[in-house]
C-alpha angles and dihedrals in degrees: 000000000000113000142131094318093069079094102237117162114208117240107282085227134032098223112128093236082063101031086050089045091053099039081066101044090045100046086044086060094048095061097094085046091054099043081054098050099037085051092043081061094037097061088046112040125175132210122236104293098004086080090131104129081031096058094040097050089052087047095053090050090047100051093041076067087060090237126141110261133188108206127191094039113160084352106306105014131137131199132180140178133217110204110212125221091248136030125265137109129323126242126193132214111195129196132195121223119183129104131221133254094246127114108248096229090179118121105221134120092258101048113149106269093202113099111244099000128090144151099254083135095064102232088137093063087043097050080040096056085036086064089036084060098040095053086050095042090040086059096049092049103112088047089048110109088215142341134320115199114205117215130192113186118214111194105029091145095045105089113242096357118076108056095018091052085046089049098046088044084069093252093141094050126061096076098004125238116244101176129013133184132182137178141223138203119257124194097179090066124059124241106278093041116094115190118216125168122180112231126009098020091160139009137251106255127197134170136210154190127212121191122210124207124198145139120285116221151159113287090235098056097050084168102064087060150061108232106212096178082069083040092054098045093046079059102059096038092050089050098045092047091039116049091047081064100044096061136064107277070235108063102061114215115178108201107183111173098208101178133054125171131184141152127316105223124085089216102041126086107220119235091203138049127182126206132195140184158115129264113206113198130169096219134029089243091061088040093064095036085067101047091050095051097048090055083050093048093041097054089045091053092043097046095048085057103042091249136126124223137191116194111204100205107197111193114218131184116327115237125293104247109181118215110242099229094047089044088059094040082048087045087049100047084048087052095062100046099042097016123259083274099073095048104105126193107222094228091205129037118250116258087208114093131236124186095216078097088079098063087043082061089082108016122049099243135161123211116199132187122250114209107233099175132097141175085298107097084208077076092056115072116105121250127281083045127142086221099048116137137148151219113252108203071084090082106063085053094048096051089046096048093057096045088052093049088049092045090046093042103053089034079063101046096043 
């Protein structure tokens, strides 16, 4: 595992000009370390709170380091704190873990090797980038003006567990965090290209369940019974047709309902339907306003039809909203890995949801995208795919991105 033998010499002077010289000498050289570890995970992902190679293979990396680590936070989390050389603020980077329940359908010699569960999600690119930064940043530490906590998430795609059980956990306190960032893979940019925007950057995102009751009954009497397969499809389509209606055209809400059940015999009429989905909105008001509609559109539906509902609204993380002064610090210190050029503003916020905006609840953070395509079509495909891969000149970057935000950030705060 990478520690203090890979022979890297810290800067002879802690001047940003050097620091900023040897951050990209030093992450270049990482490149065939991170390929190793991000395809050591790859091959064996994990799903949210089952991170235990995962976690173990982080821990053994950060200790070889020789830095003090806290292991079975929140289940599988890890945390770890580089001690700077002088005193002044600490920073956090923060790195999410789990894998996700998809068949990896790539054929490629690190293929996950676990049946149904694979990294489409990327979170093996983001713990990668997070090491890649702690070796840097391990290395700098008697130049550092202050602390930087390391943090690696188990959970994240696992509503309402992941960021809130770390924070809980007090990962945010002793010493306490006064700025965070985090990144993201990006398929849509090329290597080289790194994505920031200021404000709204994702949406909340919640999910919920709604149970139908009817009455069950023989496929030829339709009228002694309450179908709840029409009640269930007069459901979606109302909510679908109606939410939409009951916001501003300027406050997007995606509502997808991704899950219907009834019955299981072509001659019964089934006396129960299940629904399930997700609702995506940019600000809490909205948030509410949909929930509240929905019960509204739900009861009208149900009544009409002589049925009964209950929605089961599960509230996941609220949206990731990135300060505007860290988001320029974060653009800056891009800039100086990948050239202000390739720093590209995200003209609209993400409907998709990310539970780093947890952490962001109590420390001001940003969270930027970091392009992972190239001229390969194999690094294409969006994320959640069973195809999705990277390329993985994009982990030195990333891990030198994120050293840079947390030097420039604490140079400027001391």
């Amino acid at each position: 595992m990478p520690h203090r033998s890979l022979n890297i010499a810290p800067p002879a002077s802690g001047d940003d000009a050097a620091v900023t010289a040897w951050l990209a000498a030093e992450a270049g050289r990482l490149g065939p370390v991170l390929t190793t570890l991000r395809r050591t995970l790859h091959q064996r992902p994990e799903r949210g709170g089952e991170e235990v190679q995962t976690a173990a293979l982080v821990t053994g990396v950060l200790e070889g380091l020789g830095l003090p680590v806290r292991t079975g936070i929140a289940g599988h989390g890890v945390v770890a704190l580089v001690e700077g050389g002088r005193p002044g603020p600490t920073v956090a980077l923060r790195a999410d873990m789990d894998a996700l329940g998809i068949q990896d359908e790539k054929r490629v010699p690190y293929r996950s090797q676990v049946p149904d569960t694979a990294h489409a999600c990327g979170h093996d690119a983001h713990t990668a980038c997070s090491l890649g930064a702690a070796i840097l940043l391990a290395h700098l530490a008697d130049h550092l003006p202050g602390r930087v906590k390391l943090i690696f998430q188990p959970a994240e795609e696992v509503i309402g567990r992941g960021a809130n059980e770390m924070i809980a956990a007090g990962v945010m306190e002793d010493p306490k965090v006064e700025a965070i960032f985090g990144l993201h893979c990006q398929p849509h940019l090329h290597v080289g290209q790194v994505g920031v925007r200021r404000g709204v950057m994702m949406a909340a995102g919640d999910f919920f369940t709604v149970e139908i009751e009817g009455r069950s009954g023989h496929a030829a009497r339709p009228e002694e019974a309450i179908d709840t397969v029409l009640v269930a499809a007069q459901a979606v389509c109302a909510l679908h047709q109606v939410v939409p209606r009951a916001v501003s055209i300027h406050e997007p809400v995606v509502l997808t309902v991704g899950a219907m059940h009834a019955g299981i015999s072509a001659n019964v009429i089934p006396g129960r339907a299940t629904l399930a989905g997700t609702v995506r909105t940019l600000d809490n008001d909205t948030r509410l306003k949909v929930r509240e509609v929905m019960e509204q559109v739900l009861d009208g539906t149900c009544r009409t039809l002589g049925a009964r509902f209950r929605l089961d609204y599960l509230v996941g993380a609220p949206p990731v909203v990135n300060d505007p002064a860290l988001t320029e610090l974060l653009a800056a210190a891009a800039a100086k890995v990948v050239g202000p050029e390739n720093v590209v503003e995200i003209e609209e916020p993400s409907m998709g949801g990310e539970d780093f905006s947890c952490y962001q609840e109590l420390a001001p953070g940003s969270y930027f995208r970091l392009g992972t395509a190239n001229e390969d079509p194999a690094t294409h495909h969006p994320l959640h795919h069973a195809c999705f891969d990277i390329d993985e000149r994009a982990l030195p970057l990333g891990a030198q991105i994120l050293a840079q935000a947390a030097w420039d950030y604490l140079r400027r705060a001391a």
